[in-house]
Amino acid sequence: MDYTPRQIMALVRADFKNEVLQSRTIWLCASCYACTVDCPREIRITDILYALKQRAIQEGVYPRHFPIPVLAREFAAMARRHGRITEAYLVLKLFTRTNWRALLRSWRIGLALIRTGRFRLRPERIQRLDELKAMLAATASHSSQSSFPPAKVT
Amino acid sequence: MKYPYFPGCSLRGLGRAYEESLLAVLHHLGVELQELEDWNCCGATAYMSVDETQAAVLASRNLARAERAGFSELLAPCSACYLVLNKLQHSIEQFPDIQQTVQRALAQANLNYRGSVRVRHPLDILLHEIGLDAIRERVVQPLRGLKVAPYYGCQIVRPYATFDDAHQPTTMDQLLATLGAEVVVWPLKTKCCGGTLTGTVPEAGLRLSYILLKEAQRRGAHVLATVCPLCHFNLDAYHAEIEHRWGPIPIPTVYFSQLMGLAFGLAPRQLGLHRNLVPFRFPSEPTVACP
């Protein structure tokens, strides 16, 4: 974590755009929403961090070799392409893109998951892929602007 | 009773045992599920990080298809699916521009969403529709002597506490007590397991899972009961790695529905218990050993 969450909020308010969007901190939010329900000022911190992550990806300034944004992008690409996620392929993609050694270290887990029938290798996909693709194409012109309110990043 | 059902990708992969056990116990209780035809990925937390408009549109196809099929409710057992579909429902009600964007996209597929589908969790259905009395009647092998730490995780109670309290949920506690188990007082019941950080940044993610297991051990729990395929994956599949880093913590993690099935006298294999990497056994007698 390069900044604490409080520092991120302060940096956003003080217009330190690059520092915020290039930080690793925003990606370390696991979306547990604990802060959101606890914040006495009802600030939707999780949603603000989502907005920052989206902006970092749109502007292409996210930390390139940090596995979290890589996983998010691979996940989204697979969901767009097939309509469903096949976890085995997603994990393989993540590790080959970011950390070969992690892949080698995980062979034991991989084998155990195959043995117990949990690591399915048959790719999952929906039948009406055209329907989904047409829907997503309709958003193309709007996705450049965030429709959720907060996060003053200029 | 018959419920429209949204399985989600995990219940067809890493979380197969959740689907197997849930279907078995609901069937035993006289509830059948009707799978939503040609459902798609909810987008989970990952898509929301990339593009929220597309994430909303992706999830909306499921609600629209459910509405068109005449469903007023949709059962979503996976925590991520439950939250994402719920969040979309909230966003559509709260923000007219999101509703417009979603409608415009749905129109491209000749779909439409009026906003009439209520997303529900199995714990909600079990407690508030089926009822603990009906469940108690089915218990033939009470889980006496089994100390269970009830693990709700994040996303079924936060940020929308629809059927239970955001800070102190009790639905699973009540359910487990009805099965005859001893529910351990364990203050981490809604703490995060690390989510996908266990794979992306193991130093951070695995520590969160370790803390859950360690505290459960300190409190004398024999087993963790979970509602989420990702929590289960972290606590079960990374168990060896966690022990490698921090020392032995002999606590398995199972789905609450698997414990229900055992109390109903169903076979461990029918409940997918053989898919656990950390085998679950009753504390005294090793009768439920996985083959």
GROMACS .gro file of C-alpha atoms in nm:
model
  445
    1MET     CA    1   0.000   0.000   0.000
    2ASP     CA    2   0.161   0.326  -0.108
    3TYR     CA    3  -0.093   0.559   0.060
    4THR     CA    4  -0.342   0.496   0.337
    5PRO     CA    5  -0.711   0.521   0.243
    6ARG     CA    6  -0.734   0.851   0.433
    7GLN     CA    7  -0.442   0.987   0.235
    8ILE     CA    8  -0.613   0.880  -0.088
    9MET     CA    9  -0.925   1.076   0.009
   10ALA     CA   10  -0.714   1.381   0.100
   11LEU     CA   11  -0.518   1.355  -0.226
   12VAL     CA   12  -0.842   1.335  -0.426
   13ARG     CA   13  -0.975   1.647  -0.257
   14ALA     CA   14  -0.648   1.830  -0.316
   15ASP     CA   15  -0.644   1.736  -0.687
   16PHE     CA   16  -0.337   1.513  -0.680
   17LYS     CA   17  -0.474   1.320  -0.973
   18ASN     CA   18  -0.165   1.133  -1.089
   19GLU     CA   19  -0.065   1.022  -0.742
   20VAL     CA   20  -0.411   0.880  -0.683
   21LEU     CA   21  -0.465   0.711  -1.018
   22GLN     CA   22  -0.120   0.556  -1.028
   23SER     CA   23  -0.137   0.429  -0.671
   24ARG     CA   24  -0.160   0.066  -0.571
   25THR     CA   25  -0.377   0.148  -0.272
   26ILE     CA   26  -0.697   0.194  -0.472
   27TRP     CA   27  -0.657  -0.161  -0.608
   28LEU     CA   28  -0.612  -0.316  -0.266
   29CYS     CA   29  -0.975  -0.246  -0.178
   30ALA     CA   30  -1.137  -0.592  -0.178
   31SER     CA   31  -1.491  -0.443  -0.184
   32CYS     CA   32  -1.594  -0.569   0.159
   33TYR     CA   33  -1.792  -0.247   0.221
   34ALA     CA   34  -1.696  -0.242   0.592
   35CYS     CA   35  -1.592   0.124   0.568
   36THR     CA   36  -1.905   0.216   0.375
   37VAL     CA   37  -2.142   0.092   0.644
   38ASP     CA   38  -1.924   0.227   0.927
   39CYS     CA   39  -1.854   0.578   0.795
   40PRO     CA   40  -2.037   0.824   1.024
   41ARG     CA   41  -2.063   1.072   0.734
   42GLU     CA   42  -2.211   0.804   0.507
   43ILE     CA   43  -1.940   0.844   0.248
   44ARG     CA   44  -1.955   0.556   0.001
   45ILE     CA   45  -1.586   0.484   0.015
   46THR     CA   46  -1.602   0.154  -0.174
   47ASP     CA   47  -1.785   0.321  -0.463
   48ILE     CA   48  -1.537   0.610  -0.468
   49LEU     CA   49  -1.253   0.359  -0.497
   50TYR     CA   50  -1.439   0.185  -0.780
   51ALA     CA   51  -1.466   0.520  -0.958
   52LEU     CA   52  -1.092   0.577  -0.914
   53LYS     CA   53  -1.008   0.229  -1.045
   54GLN     CA   54  -1.228   0.284  -1.351
   55ARG     CA   55  -1.062   0.618  -1.419
   56ALA     CA   56  -0.715   0.467  -1.381
   57ILE     CA   57  -0.805   0.201  -1.640
   58GLN     CA   58  -0.971   0.449  -1.878
   59GLU     CA   59  -0.665   0.669  -1.874
   60GLY     CA   60  -0.430   0.374  -1.889
   61VAL     CA   61  -0.229   0.485  -1.586
   62TYR     CA   62  -0.290   0.189  -1.354
   63PRO     CA   63   0.024   0.014  -1.224
   64ARG     CA   64   0.102  -0.215  -1.519
   65HIS     CA   65   0.254  -0.515  -1.347
   66PHE     CA   66   0.033  -0.509  -1.042
   67PRO     CA   67  -0.178  -0.829  -1.060
   68ILE     CA   68  -0.506  -0.679  -0.932
   69PRO     CA   69  -0.591  -0.452  -1.228
   70VAL     CA   70  -0.467  -0.724  -1.463
   71LEU     CA   71  -0.715  -0.969  -1.307
   72ALA     CA   72  -0.998  -0.714  -1.330
   73ARG     CA   73  -0.932  -0.654  -1.700
   74GLU     CA   74  -0.898  -1.024  -1.783
   75PHE     CA   75  -1.219  -1.096  -1.591
   76ALA     CA   76  -1.409  -0.827  -1.781
   77ALA     CA   77  -1.270  -0.946  -2.114
   78MET     CA   78  -1.379  -1.305  -2.046
   79ALA     CA   79  -1.726  -1.196  -1.933
   80ARG     CA   80  -1.764  -0.988  -2.252
   81ARG     CA   81  -1.637  -1.264  -2.479
   82HIS     CA   82  -1.817  -1.566  -2.333
   83GLY     CA   83  -2.086  -1.426  -2.106
   84ARG     CA   84  -1.957  -1.645  -1.826
   85ILE     CA   85  -1.639  -1.697  -1.628
   86THR     CA   86  -1.445  -2.022  -1.637
   87GLU     CA   87  -1.238  -1.983  -1.323
   88ALA     CA   88  -0.962  -2.223  -1.424
   89TYR     CA   89  -0.879  -2.021  -1.736
   90LEU     CA   90  -0.903  -1.691  -1.554
   91VAL     CA   91  -0.648  -1.801  -1.296
   92LEU     CA   92  -0.418  -1.940  -1.564
   93LYS     CA   93  -0.440  -1.612  -1.757
   94LEU     CA   94  -0.369  -1.405  -1.449
   95PHE     CA   95  -0.062  -1.603  -1.352
   96THR     CA   96   0.084  -1.622  -1.702
   97ARG     CA   97   0.042  -1.245  -1.737
   98THR     CA   98   0.183  -1.149  -1.400
   99ASN     CA   99   0.370  -1.417  -1.215
  100TRP     CA  100   0.496  -1.740  -1.368
  101ARG     CA  101   0.649  -1.845  -1.042
  102ALA     CA  102   0.312  -1.825  -0.864
  103LEU     CA  103   0.174  -2.059  -1.129
  104LEU     CA  104   0.452  -2.308  -1.067
  105ARG     CA  105   0.405  -2.281  -0.692
  106SER     CA  106   0.031  -2.347  -0.723
  107TRP     CA  107   0.054  -2.680  -0.904
  108ARG     CA  108  -0.036  -2.870  -0.589
  109ILE     CA  109  -0.359  -2.673  -0.538
  110GLY     CA  110  -0.437  -2.707  -0.909
  111LEU     CA  111  -0.403  -3.084  -0.902
  112ALA     CA  112  -0.612  -3.112  -0.585
  113LEU     CA  113  -0.887  -2.901  -0.743
  114ILE     CA  114  -0.883  -3.113  -1.058
  115ARG     CA  115  -0.897  -3.431  -0.845
  116THR     CA  116  -1.201  -3.300  -0.655
  117GLY     CA  117  -1.377  -3.192  -0.974
  118ARG     CA  118  -1.368  -2.821  -0.894
  119PHE     CA  119  -1.127  -2.701  -1.159
  120ARG     CA  120  -1.341  -2.743  -1.466
  121LEU     CA  121  -1.159  -2.701  -1.793
  122ARG     CA  122  -1.459  -2.701  -2.025
  123PRO     CA  123  -1.513  -2.335  -2.117
  124GLU     CA  124  -1.849  -2.198  -2.009
  125ARG     CA  125  -2.041  -1.969  -2.242
  126ILE     CA  126  -2.394  -1.842  -2.285
  127GLN     CA  127  -2.610  -1.933  -2.585
  128ARG     CA  128  -2.724  -1.586  -2.690
  129LEU     CA  129  -2.389  -1.418  -2.704
  130ASP     CA  130  -2.511  -1.183  -2.979
  131GLU     CA  131  -2.771  -1.046  -2.742
  132LEU     CA  132  -2.510  -0.961  -2.480
  133LYS     CA  133  -2.269  -0.815  -2.736
  134ALA     CA  134  -2.540  -0.588  -2.878
  135MET     CA  135  -2.619  -0.466  -2.529
  136LEU     CA  136  -2.257  -0.393  -2.442
  137ALA     CA  137  -2.200  -0.220  -2.776
  138ALA     CA  138  -2.483   0.019  -2.691
  139THR     CA  139  -2.287   0.140  -2.389
  140ALA     CA  140  -1.970   0.216  -2.580
  141SER     CA  141  -2.047   0.583  -2.631
  142HIS     CA  142  -2.144   0.635  -2.269
  143SER     CA  143  -1.881   0.441  -2.084
  144SER     CA  144  -1.629   0.722  -2.104
  145GLN     CA  145  -1.813   0.911  -1.834
  146SER     CA  146  -1.887   0.775  -1.494
  147SER     CA  147  -2.253   0.792  -1.398
  148PHE     CA  148  -2.201   0.750  -1.024
  149PRO     CA  149  -2.167   1.088  -0.856
  150PRO     CA  150  -1.871   1.144  -0.616
  151ALA     CA  151  -1.495   1.130  -0.660
  152LYS     CA  152  -1.378   1.471  -0.763
  153VAL     CA  153  -1.088   1.386  -0.988
  154THR     CA  154  -1.022   1.653  -1.244
  155MET     CA  155  -4.262  -2.415  -0.342
  156LYS     CA  156  -4.060  -2.329  -0.648
  157TYR     CA  157  -3.795  -2.059  -0.674
  158PRO     CA  158  -3.631  -1.902  -0.976
  159TYR     CA  159  -3.260  -1.964  -0.943
  160PHE     CA  160  -2.946  -1.781  -1.054
  161PRO     CA  161  -2.649  -2.018  -0.998
  162GLY     CA  162  -2.363  -1.793  -1.109
  163CYS     CA  163  -2.030  -1.908  -1.252
  164SER     CA  164  -1.866  -2.017  -0.926
  165LEU     CA  165  -2.136  -2.268  -0.840
  166ARG     CA  166  -2.052  -2.443  -1.166
  167GLY     CA  167  -1.680  -2.440  -1.093
  168LEU     CA  168  -1.488  -2.397  -0.769
  169GLY     CA  169  -1.810  -2.381  -0.567
  170ARG     CA  170  -1.982  -2.690  -0.709
  171ALA     CA  171  -2.032  -2.836  -0.362
  172TYR     CA  172  -2.240  -2.532  -0.266
  173GLU     CA  173  -2.486  -2.597  -0.548
  174GLU     CA  174  -2.490  -2.973  -0.484
  175SER     CA  175  -2.564  -2.934  -0.114
  176LEU     CA  176  -2.808  -2.643  -0.152
  177LEU     CA  177  -3.016  -2.823  -0.414
  178ALA     CA  178  -3.017  -3.140  -0.203
  179VAL     CA  179  -3.134  -2.972   0.118
  180LEU     CA  180  -3.393  -2.753  -0.055
  181HIS     CA  181  -3.530  -3.057  -0.236
  182HIS     CA  182  -3.546  -3.234   0.100
  183LEU     CA  183  -3.749  -2.939   0.231
  184GLY     CA  184  -3.987  -2.959  -0.063
  185VAL     CA  185  -3.844  -2.659  -0.249
  186GLU     CA  186  -3.751  -2.691  -0.613
  187LEU     CA  187  -3.541  -2.445  -0.809
  188GLN     CA  188  -3.599  -2.333  -1.164
  189GLU     CA  189  -3.280  -2.215  -1.325
  190LEU     CA  190  -3.291  -1.883  -1.510
  191GLU     CA  191  -3.251  -1.969  -1.876
  192ASP     CA  192  -2.922  -1.863  -2.038
  193TRP     CA  193  -2.809  -1.653  -1.740
  194ASN     CA  194  -2.478  -1.469  -1.770
  195CYS     CA  195  -2.193  -1.366  -1.541
  196CYS     CA  196  -2.301  -1.102  -1.286
  197GLY     CA  197  -1.971  -0.914  -1.330
  198ALA     CA  198  -1.871  -0.958  -0.965
  199THR     CA  199  -1.638  -0.702  -0.812
  200ALA     CA  200  -1.393  -0.719  -1.101
  201TYR     CA  201  -1.609  -0.578  -1.380
  202MET     CA  202  -1.716  -0.291  -1.155
  203SER     CA  203  -1.350  -0.189  -1.132
  204VAL     CA  204  -1.315  -0.169  -1.509
  205ASP     CA  205  -1.634  -0.005  -1.639
  206GLU     CA  206  -1.940   0.047  -1.425
  207THR     CA  207  -2.180   0.120  -1.711
  208GLN     CA  208  -2.092  -0.206  -1.882
  209ALA     CA  209  -2.102  -0.383  -1.546
  210ALA     CA  210  -2.457  -0.260  -1.487
  211VAL     CA  211  -2.564  -0.360  -1.838
  212LEU     CA  212  -2.409  -0.705  -1.804
  213ALA     CA  213  -2.592  -0.772  -1.477
  214SER     CA  214  -2.917  -0.621  -1.605
  215ARG     CA  215  -2.961  -0.889  -1.870
  216ASN     CA  216  -3.023  -1.139  -1.590
  217LEU     CA  217  -3.288  -0.931  -1.416
  218ALA     CA  218  -3.456  -0.852  -1.747
  219ARG     CA  219  -3.464  -1.219  -1.850
  220ALA     CA  220  -3.598  -1.311  -1.507
  221GLU     CA  221  -3.875  -1.053  -1.537
  222ARG     CA  222  -3.964  -1.171  -1.885
  223ALA     CA  223  -3.988  -1.527  -1.758
  224GLY     CA  224  -4.248  -1.401  -1.512
  225PHE     CA  225  -4.028  -1.431  -1.202
  226SER     CA  226  -4.084  -1.184  -0.920
  227GLU     CA  227  -3.791  -1.320  -0.721
  228LEU     CA  228  -3.448  -1.459  -0.799
  229LEU     CA  229  -3.248  -1.677  -0.564
  230ALA     CA  230  -2.875  -1.591  -0.580
  231PRO     CA  231  -2.668  -1.811  -0.346
  232CYS     CA  232  -2.322  -1.670  -0.436
  233SER     CA  233  -2.238  -1.364  -0.227
  234ALA     CA  234  -2.092  -1.170  -0.521
  235CYS     CA  235  -2.393  -1.242  -0.745
  236TYR     CA  236  -2.629  -1.156  -0.462
  237LEU     CA  237  -2.462  -0.821  -0.403
  238VAL     CA  238  -2.416  -0.723  -0.767
  239LEU     CA  239  -2.777  -0.798  -0.863
  240ASN     CA  240  -2.900  -0.621  -0.549
  241LYS     CA  241  -2.676  -0.324  -0.614
  242LEU     CA  242  -2.804  -0.293  -0.969
  243GLN     CA  243  -3.160  -0.304  -0.842
  244HIS     CA  244  -3.078  -0.021  -0.597
  245SER     CA  245  -2.897   0.183  -0.862
  246ILE     CA  246  -3.186   0.155  -1.105
  247GLU     CA  247  -3.427   0.276  -0.837
  248GLN     CA  248  -3.197   0.555  -0.715
  249PHE     CA  249  -3.034   0.692  -1.028
  250PRO     CA  250  -3.254   0.766  -1.331
  251ASP     CA  251  -2.952   0.797  -1.560
  252ILE     CA  252  -2.840   0.442  -1.481
  253GLN     CA  253  -3.191   0.319  -1.545
  254GLN     CA  254  -3.191   0.498  -1.882
  255THR     CA  255  -2.854   0.356  -1.982
  256VAL     CA  256  -2.960   0.006  -1.887
  257GLN     CA  257  -3.292   0.034  -2.071
  258ARG     CA  258  -3.122   0.165  -2.383
  259ALA     CA  259  -2.883  -0.131  -2.381
  260LEU     CA  260  -3.156  -0.384  -2.309
  261ALA     CA  261  -3.358  -0.249  -2.600
  262GLN     CA  262  -3.075  -0.358  -2.833
  263ALA     CA  263  -3.158  -0.715  -2.734
  264ASN     CA  264  -3.535  -0.661  -2.740
  265LEU     CA  265  -3.536  -0.680  -2.363
  266ASN     CA  266  -3.682  -0.447  -2.107
  267TYR     CA  267  -3.668  -0.421  -1.730
  268ARG     CA  268  -3.944  -0.263  -1.522
  269GLY     CA  269  -3.758  -0.330  -1.196
  270SER     CA  270  -3.990  -0.588  -1.046
  271VAL     CA  271  -3.747  -0.867  -0.951
  272ARG     CA  272  -3.649  -0.911  -0.587
  273VAL     CA  273  -3.308  -1.073  -0.538
  274ARG     CA  274  -3.299  -1.313  -0.246
  275HIS     CA  275  -3.044  -1.515  -0.054
  276PRO     CA  276  -3.089  -1.878   0.055
  277LEU     CA  277  -3.057  -1.782   0.425
  278ASP     CA  278  -3.342  -1.534   0.374
  279ILE     CA  279  -3.561  -1.802   0.212
  280LEU     CA  280  -3.473  -2.064   0.471
  281LEU     CA  281  -3.550  -1.845   0.770
  282HIS     CA  282  -3.826  -1.624   0.644
  283GLU     CA  283  -4.017  -1.844   0.398
  284ILE     CA  284  -3.953  -2.205   0.495
  285GLY     CA  285  -3.901  -2.132   0.863
  286LEU     CA  286  -3.690  -2.288   1.136
  287ASP     CA  287  -3.975  -2.511   1.254
  288ALA     CA  288  -3.998  -2.688   0.920
  289ILE     CA  289  -3.620  -2.726   0.920
  290ARG     CA  290  -3.615  -2.863   1.275
  291GLU     CA  291  -3.867  -3.129   1.174
  292ARG     CA  292  -3.624  -3.262   0.916
  293VAL     CA  293  -3.327  -3.296   1.151
  294VAL     CA  294  -3.257  -3.665   1.208
  295GLN     CA  295  -2.890  -3.642   1.304
  296PRO     CA  296  -2.852  -3.335   1.524
  297LEU     CA  297  -2.502  -3.187   1.506
  298ARG     CA  298  -2.456  -3.227   1.880
  299GLY     CA  299  -2.111  -3.145   2.007
  300LEU     CA  300  -2.009  -2.972   1.685
  301LYS     CA  301  -1.878  -2.622   1.749
  302VAL     CA  302  -1.931  -2.404   1.444
  303ALA     CA  303  -1.804  -2.055   1.369
  304PRO     CA  304  -2.072  -1.890   1.148
  305TYR     CA  305  -1.895  -1.701   0.872
  306TYR     CA  306  -2.118  -1.458   0.680
  307GLY     CA  307  -1.839  -1.271   0.505
  308CYS     CA  308  -1.890  -0.932   0.346
  309GLN     CA  309  -2.128  -0.907   0.065
  310ILE     CA  310  -2.455  -1.062   0.182
  311VAL     CA  311  -2.498  -0.809   0.463
  312ARG     CA  312  -2.305  -0.510   0.327
  313PRO     CA  313  -2.372  -0.250   0.205
  314TYR     CA  314  -2.739  -0.354   0.182
  315ALA     CA  315  -2.858  -0.526   0.497
  316THR     CA  316  -3.173  -0.662   0.337
  317PHE     CA  317  -3.257  -0.963   0.551
  318ASP     CA  318  -3.005  -0.947   0.837
  319ASP     CA  319  -2.803  -0.695   1.037
  320ALA     CA  320  -2.493  -0.543   0.873
  321HIS     CA  321  -2.282  -0.565   1.190
  322GLN     CA  322  -2.429  -0.853   1.387
  323PRO     CA  323  -2.608  -1.091   1.150
  324THR     CA  324  -2.776  -1.385   1.323
  325THR     CA  325  -2.968  -1.579   1.056
  326MET     CA  326  -2.699  -1.846   1.014
  327ASP     CA  327  -2.649  -1.864   1.392
  328GLN     CA  328  -3.019  -1.946   1.432
  329LEU     CA  329  -3.009  -2.199   1.150
  330LEU     CA  330  -2.702  -2.380   1.289
  331ALA     CA  331  -2.851  -2.387   1.640
  332THR     CA  332  -3.166  -2.542   1.492
  333LEU     CA  333  -2.949  -2.818   1.346
  334GLY     CA  334  -2.824  -2.891   1.698
  335ALA     CA  335  -2.478  -2.741   1.654
  336GLU     CA  336  -2.308  -2.524   1.910
  337VAL     CA  337  -2.257  -2.177   1.762
  338VAL     CA  338  -1.927  -2.030   1.872
  339VAL     CA  339  -1.915  -1.662   1.970
  340TRP     CA  340  -1.677  -1.535   1.707
  341PRO     CA  341  -1.653  -1.162   1.643
  342LEU     CA  342  -1.510  -1.200   1.292
  343LYS     CA  343  -1.831  -1.326   1.134
  344THR     CA  344  -1.851  -1.043   0.880
  345LYS     CA  345  -1.479  -0.972   0.831
  346CYS     CA  346  -1.332  -1.000   0.483
  347CYS     CA  347  -1.154  -1.323   0.378
  348GLY     CA  348  -0.930  -1.132   0.139
  349GLY     CA  349  -1.140  -1.192  -0.170
  350THR     CA  350  -0.929  -1.226  -0.481
  351LEU     CA  351  -0.630  -1.070  -0.302
  352THR     CA  352  -0.526  -1.421  -0.193
  353GLY     CA  353  -0.428  -1.485  -0.554
  354THR     CA  354  -0.312  -1.137  -0.656
  355VAL     CA  355  -0.135  -1.011  -0.342
  356PRO     CA  356  -0.097  -1.321  -0.121
  357GLU     CA  357   0.089  -1.137   0.159
  358ALA     CA  358  -0.222  -0.925   0.216
  359GLY     CA  359  -0.498  -1.167   0.118
  360LEU     CA  360  -0.379  -1.483   0.293
  361ARG     CA  361  -0.324  -1.292   0.617
  362LEU     CA  362  -0.693  -1.201   0.627
  363SER     CA  363  -0.795  -1.565   0.582
  364TYR     CA  364  -0.539  -1.672   0.841
  365ILE     CA  365  -0.682  -1.429   1.099
  366LEU     CA  366  -1.028  -1.582   1.053
  367LEU     CA  367  -0.903  -1.937   1.103
  368LYS     CA  368  -0.677  -1.847   1.394
  369GLU     CA  369  -0.948  -1.668   1.588
  370ALA     CA  370  -1.192  -1.954   1.520
  371GLN     CA  371  -0.933  -2.193   1.660
  372ARG     CA  372  -0.882  -1.976   1.971
  373ARG     CA  373  -1.257  -1.979   2.026
  374GLY     CA  374  -1.267  -2.358   2.013
  375ALA     CA  375  -1.447  -2.398   1.680
  376HIS     CA  376  -1.426  -2.733   1.499
  377VAL     CA  377  -1.538  -2.597   1.167
  378LEU     CA  378  -1.620  -2.274   0.981
  379ALA     CA  379  -1.957  -2.253   0.806
  380THR     CA  380  -1.962  -2.025   0.501
  381VAL     CA  381  -2.216  -1.890   0.249
  382CYS     CA  382  -1.972  -1.785  -0.022
  383PRO     CA  383  -1.778  -1.982  -0.284
  384LEU     CA  384  -1.486  -1.738  -0.277
  385CYS     CA  385  -1.458  -1.743   0.104
  386HIS     CA  386  -1.471  -2.121   0.086
  387PHE     CA  387  -1.199  -2.131  -0.178
  388ASN     CA  388  -0.969  -1.906   0.024
  389LEU     CA  389  -1.016  -2.089   0.351
  390ASP     CA  390  -1.011  -2.438   0.199
  391ALA     CA  391  -0.784  -2.436  -0.106
  392TYR     CA  392  -0.524  -2.201   0.046
  393HIS     CA  393  -0.540  -2.380   0.381
  394ALA     CA  394  -0.211  -2.562   0.320
  395GLU     CA  395  -0.040  -2.237   0.220
  396ILE     CA  396  -0.175  -2.062   0.530
  397GLU     CA  397  -0.046  -2.343   0.752
  398HIS     CA  398   0.287  -2.333   0.571
  399ARG     CA  399   0.321  -1.963   0.658
  400TRP     CA  400   0.176  -1.949   1.008
  401GLY     CA  401   0.170  -2.303   1.149
  402PRO     CA  402  -0.100  -2.567   1.191
  403ILE     CA  403  -0.468  -2.459   1.219
  404PRO     CA  404  -0.669  -2.779   1.178
  405ILE     CA  405  -1.005  -2.617   1.096
  406PRO     CA  406  -1.197  -2.713   0.782
  407THR     CA  407  -1.448  -2.482   0.611
  408VAL     CA  408  -1.778  -2.612   0.475
  409TYR     CA  409  -2.094  -2.456   0.332
  410PHE     CA  410  -2.380  -2.407   0.578
  411SER     CA  411  -2.593  -2.611   0.338
  412GLN     CA  412  -2.356  -2.908   0.379
  413LEU     CA  413  -2.408  -2.900   0.755
  414MET     CA  414  -2.783  -2.886   0.697
  415GLY     CA  415  -2.762  -3.191   0.474
  416LEU     CA  416  -2.566  -3.387   0.732
  417ALA     CA  417  -2.823  -3.302   0.999
  418PHE     CA  418  -3.096  -3.415   0.756
  419GLY     CA  419  -2.917  -3.749   0.723
  420LEU     CA  420  -2.812  -3.700   0.359
  421ALA     CA  421  -2.498  -3.872   0.230
  422PRO     CA  422  -2.175  -3.667   0.248
  423ARG     CA  423  -2.107  -3.738  -0.117
  424GLN     CA  424  -2.447  -3.607  -0.221
  425LEU     CA  425  -2.354  -3.285  -0.041
  426GLY     CA  426  -2.022  -3.251  -0.222
  427LEU     CA  427  -1.822  -3.297   0.096
  428HIS     CA  428  -1.571  -3.509  -0.094
  429ARG     CA  429  -1.471  -3.194  -0.282
  430ASN     CA  430  -1.321  -3.028   0.025
  431LEU     CA  431  -0.942  -3.015   0.024
  432VAL     CA  432  -0.944  -2.995   0.405
  433PRO     CA  433  -1.158  -3.294   0.502
  434PHE     CA  434  -1.442  -3.238   0.744
  435ARG     CA  435  -1.492  -3.486   1.026
  436PHE     CA  436  -1.708  -3.479   1.333
  437PRO     CA  437  -1.494  -3.406   1.639
  438SER     CA  438  -1.557  -3.731   1.828
  439GLU     CA  439  -1.624  -3.999   1.571
  440PRO     CA  440  -1.471  -3.995   1.225
  441THR     CA  441  -1.797  -4.104   1.062
  442VAL     CA  442  -1.824  -3.832   0.798
  443ALA     CA  443  -1.475  -3.890   0.666
  444CYS     CA  444  -1.465  -3.815   0.298
  445PRO     CA  445  -1.401  -4.108   0.068
   0.00000   0.00000   0.00000
